[in-house]
Structure formats: C-alpha cells, structure tokens
Amino acid sequence: MDQTLSIVIFLIVNIVIAAVLAFIFGKTGILSEDSKKISKWLKYVIGIAAFGAASVIGTAAGTTFNGVTVNSRDFGPVAGGLWFGAVIGIGAGIIGAAFRLTTGGVTLIPCTIATLLAGIIAALVYVWFKKSGKQMTVLISVIVAVIVEIIHLILTALIAENGVAIVLGPAGIGTLISSPLIVLIFSVVYRLSAKKSAD
C-alpha cells in the first residue's frame, strides 16, 4: 500500500476511535469524577479497557517507514489520564506498553518506557489540576500530549540504534504530530458532548 494512503487510513481510524470515545463518555458522563451512575471501580475498569484498547490500536494501526512505525500509542494514556483520572491513565499506559513489548523492533525499549511515562505524566497533571481546583482544558491536554511525544522522541534518540535518524525521519515526525492531533480531536469532541449533555 502507498505510504501516504497508509498514513491517511491510520489517522482516520484513530481519529474516528477518539471521536467515538469522546462522544460516548461526554454524553453519558459515566467516567466523570462526580458521576454516580456506576461505581468507582467500574469506572476504572471501563476507562482502563477503553483507553488501553485505544493505545493498542494506536500501535496496531500504525504505518511503518524503514522498520519504524508512525503511531498514536500515547493517545490512550494521555487522554484517559488527563480527563478521567490517574488510575485510568496509568492503567492505559501499562496496557499500551505491554502490547508494545510484543511487537519488537529497534525502538522497543524507548517506546515501551515512553508509553508508561505517558500515563504517569497525565496522571500527575490530573492530580495537580484536581488539587489546585482547576479544570482540564483542550489547550492543556494538547500541550501535555506534545510534551509526552517530545520525551518519547528524546528517549528514542538516546536509546535506540540510529535513534537520531529515526527521530528526524518520517516515523518520528509523524508520531510527534499524530498523537497530539488525536488528543486534540478527543478533547474538543468530549468537551462539546459533555456540555450539550449538561444543557
């Protein structure tokens, strides 16, 4: 398959998944902190499963350049952690990282570490916002996603064989763009859906 077409398909698949998740969770509100519709533990199970699956799909649906895959693996841990809590972010990060361990490749170690860090970073930001009484915003979610991907690329450059070339190549640049873009789509759709549901 032509690589341009592969990237387009990859983006469409992940954007659709992000938008559907955002719409469902925005409309139902079942993962929101103040929701009493389901128990706290069921929220964790649903959130970790949904955003862990999104992380797995972000890897599996990626497109490969010279043995390195453009992916949106960090979307799940980042979006889940920032919008729905530390447990969901870290849980999704563990699932995404565990799946990454099964796929091999020269970026195995840095990518696995980066996915775990994505969940941890999102969790820490969520906790900080909660303690400070502030609400998560679309802008902050995108900034966090960009920071996570920069860390991801730095780890790749430092650890992977030919890491600098990978980071500066199509796979590195594509990953830097794709995850924040998908986090942006998710965040916008979620906020709009949650607002309309509240109205």
CSV table of C-alpha atoms in Angstrom, one decimal:
chain,number,residue,atom,x,y,z
A,1,MET,CA,0.0,0.0,0.0
A,2,ASP,CA,1.2,3.5,-0.8
A,3,GLN,CA,2.6,5.1,2.4
A,4,THR,CA,0.7,8.3,2.0
A,5,LEU,CA,-2.5,6.3,1.9
A,6,SER,CA,-1.4,4.3,4.9
A,7,ILE,CA,-0.9,7.4,6.9
A,8,VAL,CA,-4.3,8.8,5.9
A,9,ILE,CA,-6.0,5.5,6.9
A,10,PHE,CA,-4.1,5.4,10.1
A,11,LEU,CA,-5.2,8.9,11.0
A,12,ILE,CA,-8.8,8.3,10.0
A,13,VAL,CA,-9.0,5.1,12.1
A,14,ASN,CA,-7.6,6.7,15.2
A,15,ILE,CA,-9.5,10.0,14.8
A,16,VAL,CA,-12.8,8.1,14.5
A,17,ILE,CA,-12.0,6.0,17.6
A,18,ALA,CA,-11.0,9.1,19.6
A,19,ALA,CA,-14.2,10.9,18.5
A,20,VAL,CA,-16.5,8.0,19.3
A,21,LEU,CA,-14.9,7.5,22.7
A,22,ALA,CA,-15.2,11.2,23.4
A,23,PHE,CA,-18.8,11.4,22.3
A,24,ILE,CA,-19.8,8.3,24.3
A,25,PHE,CA,-18.1,9.4,27.5
A,26,GLY,CA,-19.1,13.0,27.0
A,27,LYS,CA,-22.8,12.2,26.5
A,28,THR,CA,-23.1,9.5,29.2
A,29,GLY,CA,-20.8,11.2,31.7
A,30,ILE,CA,-20.1,7.8,33.2
A,31,LEU,CA,-16.3,8.4,33.7
A,32,SER,CA,-16.6,11.9,35.1
A,33,GLU,CA,-15.4,12.3,38.7
A,34,ASP,CA,-18.8,13.4,40.1
A,35,SER,CA,-20.9,10.8,38.2
A,36,LYS,CA,-22.8,8.4,40.5
A,37,LYS,CA,-24.1,6.3,37.6
A,38,ILE,CA,-21.7,3.5,38.1
A,39,SER,CA,-19.2,2.5,40.9
A,40,LYS,CA,-15.7,3.9,41.1
A,41,TRP,CA,-14.2,0.5,40.4
A,42,LEU,CA,-16.4,0.0,37.3
A,43,LYS,CA,-15.3,3.4,36.1
A,44,TYR,CA,-11.7,2.3,36.4
A,45,VAL,CA,-12.4,-1.0,34.6
A,46,ILE,CA,-14.3,0.7,31.7
A,47,GLY,CA,-11.8,3.6,31.4
A,48,ILE,CA,-8.7,1.4,31.5
A,49,ALA,CA,-10.2,-1.0,29.0
A,50,ALA,CA,-11.3,1.7,26.6
A,51,PHE,CA,-8.1,3.8,26.7
A,52,GLY,CA,-5.9,0.8,26.9
A,53,ALA,CA,-7.5,-0.5,23.8
A,54,ALA,CA,-7.1,2.9,22.1
A,55,SER,CA,-3.3,2.6,22.9
A,56,VAL,CA,-3.1,-0.9,21.4
A,57,ILE,CA,-5.0,0.2,18.3
A,58,GLY,CA,-2.7,3.3,18.1
A,59,THR,CA,0.2,0.8,17.7
A,60,ALA,CA,-1.5,-1.9,15.6
A,61,ALA,CA,-3.0,0.6,13.1
A,62,GLY,CA,0.3,2.4,12.6
A,63,THR,CA,2.2,2.6,9.3
A,64,THR,CA,5.8,1.7,9.0
A,65,PHE,CA,8.7,3.5,7.5
A,66,ASN,CA,12.0,1.6,7.3
A,67,GLY,CA,11.1,-0.7,10.1
A,68,VAL,CA,9.8,2.1,12.4
A,69,THR,CA,6.1,2.7,12.9
A,70,VAL,CA,4.2,6.0,13.0
A,71,ASN,CA,1.8,5.5,15.9
A,72,SER,CA,-0.6,7.2,18.3
A,73,ARG,CA,0.0,4.8,21.2
A,74,ASP,CA,0.3,7.6,23.7
A,75,PHE,CA,-3.1,9.0,23.0
A,76,GLY,CA,-4.9,6.5,25.2
A,77,PRO,CA,-2.9,7.1,28.4
A,78,VAL,CA,-2.7,10.8,27.9
A,79,ALA,CA,-6.5,11.4,27.1
A,80,GLY,CA,-7.7,8.9,29.7
A,81,GLY,CA,-5.4,10.2,32.4
A,82,LEU,CA,-6.0,13.9,31.8
A,83,TRP,CA,-9.7,13.8,31.5
A,84,PHE,CA,-10.7,10.8,33.7
A,85,GLY,CA,-8.0,10.3,36.4
A,86,ALA,CA,-4.7,8.9,37.4
A,87,VAL,CA,-5.7,5.3,37.7
A,88,ILE,CA,-7.2,5.2,34.1
A,89,GLY,CA,-4.1,7.0,32.7
A,90,ILE,CA,-1.6,4.7,34.3
A,91,GLY,CA,-3.7,1.6,33.6
A,92,ALA,CA,-4.0,2.5,29.9
A,93,GLY,CA,-0.2,3.2,29.8
A,94,ILE,CA,0.5,-0.2,31.2
A,95,ILE,CA,-1.7,-1.9,28.6
A,96,GLY,CA,-0.2,0.1,25.8
A,97,ALA,CA,3.3,-0.6,27.0
A,98,ALA,CA,2.7,-4.3,27.4
A,99,PHE,CA,1.4,-4.6,23.9
A,100,ARG,CA,4.4,-2.6,22.6
A,101,LEU,CA,6.6,-5.3,24.2
A,102,THR,CA,5.1,-7.9,21.9
A,103,THR,CA,5.9,-6.0,18.6
A,104,GLY,CA,9.7,-5.8,18.8
A,105,GLY,CA,11.8,-3.5,16.7
A,106,VAL,CA,14.7,-1.2,17.3
A,107,THR,CA,12.6,1.3,19.3
A,108,LEU,CA,11.1,-1.4,21.6
A,109,ILE,CA,12.7,-0.1,24.9
A,110,PRO,CA,12.3,3.7,24.5
A,111,CYS,CA,8.7,3.3,23.1
A,112,THR,CA,7.7,1.0,26.0
A,113,ILE,CA,9.2,3.4,28.6
A,114,ALA,CA,7.6,6.4,26.8
A,115,THR,CA,4.1,4.8,26.9
A,116,LEU,CA,4.4,4.1,30.6
A,117,LEU,CA,5.6,7.7,31.1
A,118,ALA,CA,2.7,9.0,29.1
A,119,GLY,CA,0.2,7.5,31.6
A,120,ILE,CA,2.3,8.7,34.6
A,121,ILE,CA,2.7,12.2,33.3
A,122,ALA,CA,-1.0,12.5,32.5
A,123,ALA,CA,-1.8,11.2,36.0
A,124,LEU,CA,0.4,13.7,37.7
A,125,VAL,CA,-1.1,16.6,35.7
A,126,TYR,CA,-4.6,15.4,36.6
A,127,VAL,CA,-3.7,15.2,40.3
A,128,TRP,CA,-2.2,18.7,40.2
A,129,PHE,CA,-5.2,20.2,38.5
A,130,LYS,CA,-7.6,18.4,40.9
A,131,LYS,CA,-5.6,19.7,44.0
A,132,SER,CA,-5.5,23.2,42.6
A,133,GLY,CA,-9.2,23.2,41.8
A,134,LYS,CA,-8.7,23.9,38.1
A,135,GLN,CA,-10.5,22.2,35.2
A,136,MET,CA,-8.7,20.4,32.4
A,137,THR,CA,-8.8,22.4,29.1
A,138,VAL,CA,-8.3,21.4,25.5
A,139,LEU,CA,-5.2,23.6,25.3
A,140,ILE,CA,-3.5,22.0,28.3
A,141,SER,CA,-4.4,18.5,27.0
A,142,VAL,CA,-2.7,19.2,23.7
A,143,ILE,CA,0.4,20.8,25.4
A,144,VAL,CA,0.8,17.7,27.6
A,145,ALA,CA,0.4,15.5,24.6
A,146,VAL,CA,3.2,17.4,22.8
A,147,ILE,CA,5.5,17.2,25.8
A,148,VAL,CA,4.9,13.5,26.1
A,149,GLU,CA,5.8,13.0,22.4
A,150,ILE,CA,8.9,15.1,22.8
A,151,ILE,CA,10.0,13.0,25.7
A,152,HIS,CA,9.2,9.9,23.6
A,153,LEU,CA,11.5,11.1,20.8
A,154,ILE,CA,14.3,12.1,23.2
A,155,LEU,CA,14.2,8.6,24.7
A,156,THR,CA,14.3,7.1,21.2
A,157,ALA,CA,17.2,9.3,20.2
A,158,LEU,CA,19.2,8.4,23.3
A,159,ILE,CA,18.4,4.6,23.5
A,160,ALA,CA,17.5,3.2,20.1
A,161,GLU,CA,20.1,2.2,17.4
A,162,ASN,CA,20.2,5.1,14.9
A,163,GLY,CA,17.8,6.9,17.2
A,164,VAL,CA,18.6,10.4,16.0
A,165,ALA,CA,17.9,9.4,12.4
A,166,ILE,CA,14.6,7.8,13.5
A,167,VAL,CA,13.5,10.9,15.4
A,168,LEU,CA,14.3,13.2,12.4
A,169,GLY,CA,12.7,10.8,9.9
A,170,PRO,CA,9.1,10.3,8.8
A,171,ALA,CA,8.2,8.0,11.7
A,172,GLY,CA,9.5,10.4,14.4
A,173,ILE,CA,7.9,13.5,12.9
A,174,GLY,CA,4.6,11.6,12.1
A,175,THR,CA,4.4,10.4,15.7
A,176,LEU,CA,5.1,13.8,17.1
A,177,ILE,CA,2.2,15.2,15.1
A,178,SER,CA,-0.3,12.3,15.2
A,179,SER,CA,-0.8,11.8,19.0
A,180,PRO,CA,-1.3,15.5,19.9
A,181,LEU,CA,-3.7,15.8,16.9
A,182,ILE,CA,-5.8,12.9,18.1
A,183,VAL,CA,-5.7,14.1,21.7
A,184,LEU,CA,-7.0,17.5,20.3
A,185,ILE,CA,-9.9,15.8,18.5
A,186,PHE,CA,-10.8,13.8,21.5
A,187,SER,CA,-10.7,16.8,23.9
A,188,VAL,CA,-12.8,19.0,21.6
A,189,VAL,CA,-15.4,16.4,21.0
A,190,TYR,CA,-15.5,15.4,24.7
A,191,ARG,CA,-16.0,19.0,25.9
A,192,LEU,CA,-18.7,19.7,23.3
A,193,SER,CA,-20.5,16.4,24.1
A,194,ALA,CA,-20.3,16.9,27.8
A,195,LYS,CA,-21.6,20.5,27.5
A,196,LYS,CA,-24.5,19.6,25.3
A,197,SER,CA,-25.4,16.7,27.7
A,198,ALA,CA,-25.3,19.1,30.7
A,199,ASP,CA,-27.6,21.6,28.8
